[in-house]
Tab-separated table of C-alpha atoms in Angstrom:
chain	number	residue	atom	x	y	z
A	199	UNK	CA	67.667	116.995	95.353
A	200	UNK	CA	67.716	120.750	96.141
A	201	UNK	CA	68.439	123.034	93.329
A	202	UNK	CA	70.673	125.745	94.855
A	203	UNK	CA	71.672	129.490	93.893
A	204	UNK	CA	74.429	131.801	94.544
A	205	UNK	CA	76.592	128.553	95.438
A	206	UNK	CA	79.824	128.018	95.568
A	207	UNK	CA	80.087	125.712	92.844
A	208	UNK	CA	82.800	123.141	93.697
A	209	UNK	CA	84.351	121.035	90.831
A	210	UNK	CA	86.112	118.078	91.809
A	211	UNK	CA	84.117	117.528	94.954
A	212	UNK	CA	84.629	113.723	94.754
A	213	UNK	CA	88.297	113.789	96.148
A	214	UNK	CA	89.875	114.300	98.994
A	215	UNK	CA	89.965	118.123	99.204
A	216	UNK	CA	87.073	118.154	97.708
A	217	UNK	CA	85.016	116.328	100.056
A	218	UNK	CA	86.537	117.943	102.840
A	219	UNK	CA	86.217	121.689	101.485
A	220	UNK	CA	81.983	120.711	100.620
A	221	UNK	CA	81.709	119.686	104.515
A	222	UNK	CA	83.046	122.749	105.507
A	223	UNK	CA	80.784	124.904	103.394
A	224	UNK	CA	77.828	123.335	104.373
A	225	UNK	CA	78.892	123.274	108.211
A	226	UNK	CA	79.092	127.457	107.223
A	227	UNK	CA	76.002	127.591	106.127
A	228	UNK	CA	76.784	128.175	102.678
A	229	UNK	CA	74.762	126.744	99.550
A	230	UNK	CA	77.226	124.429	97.661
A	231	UNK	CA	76.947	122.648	94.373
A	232	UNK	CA	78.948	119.470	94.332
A	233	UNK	CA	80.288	118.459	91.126
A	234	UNK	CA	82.209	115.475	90.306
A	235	UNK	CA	83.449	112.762	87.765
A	236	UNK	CA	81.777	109.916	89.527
A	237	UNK	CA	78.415	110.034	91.006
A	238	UNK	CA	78.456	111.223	94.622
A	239	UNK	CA	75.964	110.651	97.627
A	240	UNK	CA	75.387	113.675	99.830
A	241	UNK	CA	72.044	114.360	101.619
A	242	UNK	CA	72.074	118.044	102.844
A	243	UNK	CA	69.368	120.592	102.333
A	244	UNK	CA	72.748	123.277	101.115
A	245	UNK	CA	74.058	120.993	99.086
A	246	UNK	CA	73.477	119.778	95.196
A	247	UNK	CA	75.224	117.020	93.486
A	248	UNK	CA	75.929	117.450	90.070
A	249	UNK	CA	78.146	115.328	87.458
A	250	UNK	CA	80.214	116.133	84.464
A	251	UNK	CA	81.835	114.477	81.076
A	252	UNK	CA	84.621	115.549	79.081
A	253	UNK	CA	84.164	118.779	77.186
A	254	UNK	CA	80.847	119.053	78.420
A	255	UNK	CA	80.799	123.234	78.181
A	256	UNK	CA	76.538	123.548	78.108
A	257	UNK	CA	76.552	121.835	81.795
A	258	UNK	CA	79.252	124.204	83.279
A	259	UNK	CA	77.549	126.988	81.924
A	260	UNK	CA	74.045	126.153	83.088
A	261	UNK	CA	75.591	125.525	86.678
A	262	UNK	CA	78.174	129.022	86.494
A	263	UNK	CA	74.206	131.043	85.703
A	264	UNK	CA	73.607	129.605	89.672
A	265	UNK	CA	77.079	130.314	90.927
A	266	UNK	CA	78.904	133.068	92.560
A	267	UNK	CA	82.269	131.728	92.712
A	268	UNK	CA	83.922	128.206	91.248
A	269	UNK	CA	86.720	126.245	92.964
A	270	UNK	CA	88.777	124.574	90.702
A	271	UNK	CA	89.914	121.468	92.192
A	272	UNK	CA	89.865	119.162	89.584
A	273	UNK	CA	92.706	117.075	88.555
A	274	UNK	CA	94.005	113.218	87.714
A	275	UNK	CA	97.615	113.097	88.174
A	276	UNK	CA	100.594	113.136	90.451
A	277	UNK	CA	103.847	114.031	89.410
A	278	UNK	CA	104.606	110.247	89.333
A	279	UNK	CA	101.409	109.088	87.720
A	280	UNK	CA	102.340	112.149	85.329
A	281	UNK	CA	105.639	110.714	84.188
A	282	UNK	CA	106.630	110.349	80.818
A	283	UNK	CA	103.123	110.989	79.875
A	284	UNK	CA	102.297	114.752	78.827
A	285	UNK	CA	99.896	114.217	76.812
A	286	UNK	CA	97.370	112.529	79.439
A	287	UNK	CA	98.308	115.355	81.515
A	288	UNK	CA	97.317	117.873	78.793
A	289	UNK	CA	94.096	116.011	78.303
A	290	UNK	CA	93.084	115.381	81.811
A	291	UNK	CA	93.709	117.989	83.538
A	292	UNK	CA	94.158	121.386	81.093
A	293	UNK	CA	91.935	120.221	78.621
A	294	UNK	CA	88.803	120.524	81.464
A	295	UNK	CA	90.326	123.880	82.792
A	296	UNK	CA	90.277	125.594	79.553
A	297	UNK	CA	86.838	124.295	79.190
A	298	UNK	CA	85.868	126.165	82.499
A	299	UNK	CA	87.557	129.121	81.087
A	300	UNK	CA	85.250	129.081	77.959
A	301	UNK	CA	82.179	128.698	80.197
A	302	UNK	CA	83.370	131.558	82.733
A	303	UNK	CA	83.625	134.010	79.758
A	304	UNK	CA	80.361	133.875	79.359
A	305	UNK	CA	79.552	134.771	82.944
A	306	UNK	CA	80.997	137.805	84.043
A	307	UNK	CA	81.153	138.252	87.910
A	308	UNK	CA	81.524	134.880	88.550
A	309	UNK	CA	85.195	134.448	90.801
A	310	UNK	CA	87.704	131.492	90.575
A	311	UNK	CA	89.475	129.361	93.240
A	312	UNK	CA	91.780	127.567	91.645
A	313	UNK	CA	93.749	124.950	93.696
A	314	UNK	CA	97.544	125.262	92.417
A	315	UNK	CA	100.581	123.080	93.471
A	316	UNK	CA	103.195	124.715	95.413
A	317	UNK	CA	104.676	121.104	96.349
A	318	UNK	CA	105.442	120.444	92.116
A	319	UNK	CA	105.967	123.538	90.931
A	320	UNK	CA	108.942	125.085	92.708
A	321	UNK	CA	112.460	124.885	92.049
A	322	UNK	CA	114.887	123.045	94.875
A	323	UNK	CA	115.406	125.864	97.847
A	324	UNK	CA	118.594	126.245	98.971
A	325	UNK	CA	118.177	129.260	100.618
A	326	UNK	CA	114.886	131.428	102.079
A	327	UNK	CA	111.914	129.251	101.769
A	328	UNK	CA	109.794	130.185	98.233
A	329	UNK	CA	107.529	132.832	98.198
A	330	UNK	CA	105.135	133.628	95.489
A	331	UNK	CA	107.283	135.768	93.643
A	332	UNK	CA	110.340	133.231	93.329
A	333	UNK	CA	111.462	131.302	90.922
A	334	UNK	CA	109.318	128.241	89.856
A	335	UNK	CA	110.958	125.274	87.963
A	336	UNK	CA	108.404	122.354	87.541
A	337	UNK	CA	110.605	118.945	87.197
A	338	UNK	CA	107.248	117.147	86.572
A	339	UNK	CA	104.148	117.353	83.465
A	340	UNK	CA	101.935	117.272	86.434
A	341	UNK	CA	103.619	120.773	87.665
A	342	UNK	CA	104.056	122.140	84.368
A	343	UNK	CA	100.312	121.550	83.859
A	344	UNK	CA	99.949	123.412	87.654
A	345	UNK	CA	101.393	126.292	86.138
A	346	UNK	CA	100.269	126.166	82.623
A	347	UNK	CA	96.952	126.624	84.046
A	348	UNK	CA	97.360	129.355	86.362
A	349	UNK	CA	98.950	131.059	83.042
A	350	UNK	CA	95.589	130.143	81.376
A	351	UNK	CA	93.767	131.546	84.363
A	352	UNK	CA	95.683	134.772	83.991
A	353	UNK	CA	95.323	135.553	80.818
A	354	UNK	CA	91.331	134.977	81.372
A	355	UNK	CA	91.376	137.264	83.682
A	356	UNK	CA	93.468	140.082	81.569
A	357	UNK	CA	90.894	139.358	78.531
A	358	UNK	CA	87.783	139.209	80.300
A	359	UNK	CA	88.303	141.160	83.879
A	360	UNK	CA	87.926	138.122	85.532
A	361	UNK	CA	88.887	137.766	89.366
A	362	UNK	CA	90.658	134.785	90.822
A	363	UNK	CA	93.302	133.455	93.120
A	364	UNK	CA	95.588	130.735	92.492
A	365	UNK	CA	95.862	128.924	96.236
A	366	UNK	CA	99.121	126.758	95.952
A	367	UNK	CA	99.437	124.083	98.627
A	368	UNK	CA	102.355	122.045	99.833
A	369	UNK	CA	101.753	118.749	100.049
A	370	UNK	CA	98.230	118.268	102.292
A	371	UNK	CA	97.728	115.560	104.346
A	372	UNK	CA	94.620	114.619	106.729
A	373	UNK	CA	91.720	112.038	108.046
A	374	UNK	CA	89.568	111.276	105.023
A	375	UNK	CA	92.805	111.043	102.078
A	376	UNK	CA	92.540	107.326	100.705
A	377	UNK	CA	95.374	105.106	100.515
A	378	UNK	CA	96.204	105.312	96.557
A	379	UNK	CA	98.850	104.117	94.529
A	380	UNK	CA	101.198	107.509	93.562
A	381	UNK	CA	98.996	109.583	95.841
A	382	UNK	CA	100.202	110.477	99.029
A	383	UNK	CA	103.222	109.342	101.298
A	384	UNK	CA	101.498	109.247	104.503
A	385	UNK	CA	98.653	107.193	103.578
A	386	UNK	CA	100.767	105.276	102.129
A	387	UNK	CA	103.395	104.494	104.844
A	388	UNK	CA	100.189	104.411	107.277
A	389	UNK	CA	98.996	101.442	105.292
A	390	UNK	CA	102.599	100.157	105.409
A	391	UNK	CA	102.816	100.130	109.046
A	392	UNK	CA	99.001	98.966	109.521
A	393	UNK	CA	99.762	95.469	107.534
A	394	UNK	CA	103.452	95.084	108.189
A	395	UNK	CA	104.555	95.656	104.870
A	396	UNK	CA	107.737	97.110	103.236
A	397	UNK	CA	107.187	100.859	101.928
A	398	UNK	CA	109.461	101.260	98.744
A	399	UNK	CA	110.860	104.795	99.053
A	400	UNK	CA	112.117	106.960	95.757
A	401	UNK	CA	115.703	108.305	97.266
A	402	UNK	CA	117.427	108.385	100.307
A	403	UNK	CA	114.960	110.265	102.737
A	404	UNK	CA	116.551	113.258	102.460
A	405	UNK	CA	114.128	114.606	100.037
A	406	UNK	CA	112.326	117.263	102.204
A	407	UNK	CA	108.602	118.686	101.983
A	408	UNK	CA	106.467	121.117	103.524
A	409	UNK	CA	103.194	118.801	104.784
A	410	UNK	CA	100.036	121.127	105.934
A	411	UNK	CA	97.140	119.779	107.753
A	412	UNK	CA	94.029	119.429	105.701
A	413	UNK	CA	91.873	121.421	108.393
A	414	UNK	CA	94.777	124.593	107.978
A	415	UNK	CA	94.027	124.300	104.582
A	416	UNK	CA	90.546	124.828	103.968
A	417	UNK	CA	90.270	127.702	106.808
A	418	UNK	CA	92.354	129.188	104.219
A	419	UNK	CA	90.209	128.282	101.051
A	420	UNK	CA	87.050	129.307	103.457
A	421	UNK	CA	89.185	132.825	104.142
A	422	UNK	CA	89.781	132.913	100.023
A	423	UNK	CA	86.036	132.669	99.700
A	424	UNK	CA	84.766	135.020	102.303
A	425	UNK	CA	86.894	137.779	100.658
A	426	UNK	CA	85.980	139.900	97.836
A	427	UNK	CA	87.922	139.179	94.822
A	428	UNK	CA	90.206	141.672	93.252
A	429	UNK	CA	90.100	141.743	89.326
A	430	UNK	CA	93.336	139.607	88.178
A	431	UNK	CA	95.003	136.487	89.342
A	432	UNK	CA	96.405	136.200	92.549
A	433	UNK	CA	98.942	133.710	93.781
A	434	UNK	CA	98.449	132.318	97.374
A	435	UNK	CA	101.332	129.705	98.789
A	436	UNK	CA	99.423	127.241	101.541
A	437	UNK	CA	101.930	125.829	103.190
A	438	UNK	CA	103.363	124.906	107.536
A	439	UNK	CA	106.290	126.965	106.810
A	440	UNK	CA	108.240	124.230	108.094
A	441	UNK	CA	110.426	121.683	105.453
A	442	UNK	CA	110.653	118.409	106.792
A	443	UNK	CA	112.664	115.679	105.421
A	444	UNK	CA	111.056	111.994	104.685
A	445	UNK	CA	113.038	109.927	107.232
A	446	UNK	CA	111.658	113.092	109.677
A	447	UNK	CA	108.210	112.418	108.869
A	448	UNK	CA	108.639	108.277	109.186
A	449	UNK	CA	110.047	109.032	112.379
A	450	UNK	CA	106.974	110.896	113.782
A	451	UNK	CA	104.833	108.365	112.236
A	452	UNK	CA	106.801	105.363	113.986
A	453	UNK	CA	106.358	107.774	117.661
A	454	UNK	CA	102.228	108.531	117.475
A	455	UNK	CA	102.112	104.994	116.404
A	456	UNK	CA	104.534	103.130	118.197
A	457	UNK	CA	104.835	100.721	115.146
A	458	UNK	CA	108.159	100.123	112.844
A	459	UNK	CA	107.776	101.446	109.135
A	460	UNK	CA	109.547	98.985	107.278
A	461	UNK	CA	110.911	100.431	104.297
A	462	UNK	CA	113.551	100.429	100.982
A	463	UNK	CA	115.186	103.042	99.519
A	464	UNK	CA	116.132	103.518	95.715
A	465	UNK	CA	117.489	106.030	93.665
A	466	UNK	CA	115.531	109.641	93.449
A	467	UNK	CA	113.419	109.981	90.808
A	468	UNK	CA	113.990	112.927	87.888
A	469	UNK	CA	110.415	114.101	88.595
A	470	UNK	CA	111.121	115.256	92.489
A	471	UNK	CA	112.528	117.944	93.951
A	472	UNK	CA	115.600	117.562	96.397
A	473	UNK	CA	113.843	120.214	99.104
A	474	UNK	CA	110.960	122.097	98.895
A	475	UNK	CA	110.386	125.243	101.089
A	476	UNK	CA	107.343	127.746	100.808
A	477	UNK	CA	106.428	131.006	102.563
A	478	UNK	CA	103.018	131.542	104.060
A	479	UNK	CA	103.669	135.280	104.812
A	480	UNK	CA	101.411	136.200	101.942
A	481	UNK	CA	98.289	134.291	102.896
A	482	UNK	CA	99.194	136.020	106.596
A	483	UNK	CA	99.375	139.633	105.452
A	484	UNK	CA	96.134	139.405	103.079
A	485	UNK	CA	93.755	136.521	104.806
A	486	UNK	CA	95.214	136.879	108.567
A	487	UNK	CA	95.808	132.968	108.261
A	488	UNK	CA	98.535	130.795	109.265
A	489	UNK	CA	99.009	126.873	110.098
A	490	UNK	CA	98.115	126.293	113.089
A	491	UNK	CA	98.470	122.197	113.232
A	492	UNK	CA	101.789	120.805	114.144
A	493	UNK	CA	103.219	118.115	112.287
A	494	UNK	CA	103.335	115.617	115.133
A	495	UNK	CA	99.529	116.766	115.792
A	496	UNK	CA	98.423	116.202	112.662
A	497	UNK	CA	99.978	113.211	111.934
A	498	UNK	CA	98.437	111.585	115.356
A	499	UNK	CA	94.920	112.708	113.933
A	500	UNK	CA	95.712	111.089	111.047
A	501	UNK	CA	96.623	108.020	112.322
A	502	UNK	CA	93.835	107.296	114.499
A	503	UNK	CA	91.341	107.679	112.039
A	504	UNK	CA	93.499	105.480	109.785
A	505	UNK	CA	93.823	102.838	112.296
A	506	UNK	CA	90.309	103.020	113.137
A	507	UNK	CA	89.139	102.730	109.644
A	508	UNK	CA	91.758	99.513	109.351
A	509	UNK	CA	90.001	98.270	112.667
A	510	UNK	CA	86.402	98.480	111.215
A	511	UNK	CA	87.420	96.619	108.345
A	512	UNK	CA	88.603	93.831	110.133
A	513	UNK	CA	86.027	93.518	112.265
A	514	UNK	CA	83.898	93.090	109.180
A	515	UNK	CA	85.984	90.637	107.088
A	516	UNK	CA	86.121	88.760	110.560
A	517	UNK	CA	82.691	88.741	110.844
């Protein structure tokens, strides 16, 4: 296994983003260490896979000494997983960052990505879509802890002169996102559609959501990264700039598909917003980025490589 310096030190690489994000650095050229949970399985010469247990301080520190910037990606929870349970999302998911804040006091210089939650943290727009400056109203533990942390991540940087930006993403879809219980609408109504089952939907689809492309999203991590870091925490919103309701997006998915989405609707839950709408004029102004993937687009991508992954698979149980 190589043993790299002056990585990017990725924590949370075992996920979705964070598999995604790891590709992308090495396709850059940039030396990476991959740290997860779980034991991971990734053969390239920029890349080194490294693991982590609860509260385990001495191993972030010894990888931070080889590091030039962390991204924080880290987390167990949902707003519906979340519900009703604060205390798991204390100890899941702020309990590990304030341990990465103890370990980054210690090493000075050292910058900090951390992946935020526009989707969750938010209040309803009625009006202009949110930008970073607007009011935020979590109605779930799992944004409260979104926000609790950048708070955390703020005051490390007032005590200690640390730099970091707080990138906070709608809700990210994109080729590679498993099919998880409480993780994910569009997996989850591609999985519907792929073995003609029902797709039990919380409200009427009204509810409406800003979805970004996971390929939008990481130039915009990879433009985060490539720019020096100013001391203090800044807030980034990641986001299409376009709110689409959930019958919308089931209606896009039925057209690239050309399958019915069976589904049932029930009352909304207390943890999700009526309509959230974000702003990517920041992330314009300071990284020259913007979404570039239409919904429709992505969705089509999305699908194909979900079909063809349910196509492999029964091949094989065929077989």
């Amino acid at each position: 296994m190589p043993m790299i310096d002056d990585a990017v030190l990725v924590v949370g690489s075992g996920g979705f983003i964070g598999r995604a994000l790891v590709e992308a650095l090495s396709r850059r050229g940039l030396p990476t260490i991959a740290l997860s949970r779980s034991p991971q399985t990734i053969s390239h010469p920029l890349v080194e896979v490294a693991t982590y247990s609860e509260g385990a301080s001495a191993e972030l520190s010894a990888l931070l000494e080889r590091s030039r910037v962390v991204v924080h990606l880290a987390t167990g929870s949902t707003p519906g997983t979340s519900a009703a349970r604060p205390l798991a999302e204390v100890a899941g998911n702020l309990h590990f960052t304030a341990t990465l804040l103890e370990a980054l006091q210690q090493r000075p210089g050292v910058g900090l990505l951390y992946v935020s939650s526009g989707g969750s943290i938010y209040t309803d727009t009625s009006q202009a879509p949110s930008a970073e400056d607007a009011p935020v109203r979590p109605h779930s533990y799992h944004g409260a802890g979104k926000l609790a942390a950048e708070y955390f991540i703020s005051a490390w940087c007032d005590q200690f002169s640390g730099s970091a930006v707080a990138v906070r993403p709608s809700n990210v879809y994109g080729p590679g996102q498993p099919e998880r219980p409480g993780f994910g609408v569009i997996p989850a109504a591609m999985g519907a559609v792929l073995r003609n089952e029902c797709l039990h939907v919380w409200g009427d689809g009204s509810a409406r959501r800003d979805y970004i492309y996971v390929e939008d999203f990481l130039d915009l991590c990879l433009a985060i990264l490539g720019t020096p870091m100013q001391t203090g925490l800044l807030r980034v919103n990641a986001c299409s700039g376009a709110s689409t309701s959930l019958d919308q997006l089931f209606a896009t998915l039925e057209a690239v598909s050309g399958r019915t989405l069976l589904r049932t609707y029930d009352h909304r839950r207390s943890v999700d917003a009526s309509c959230i709408a974000m702003s990517p004029a920041l992330a314009g102004s300071v990284y020259g980025w913007h979404s570039k993937t239409a919904l429709e687009e992505g969705v089509r991508r999305t699908w194909l490589w979900r079909q063809s992954l349910h196509d492999r698979g029964q091949r094989g149980t065929a077989s």
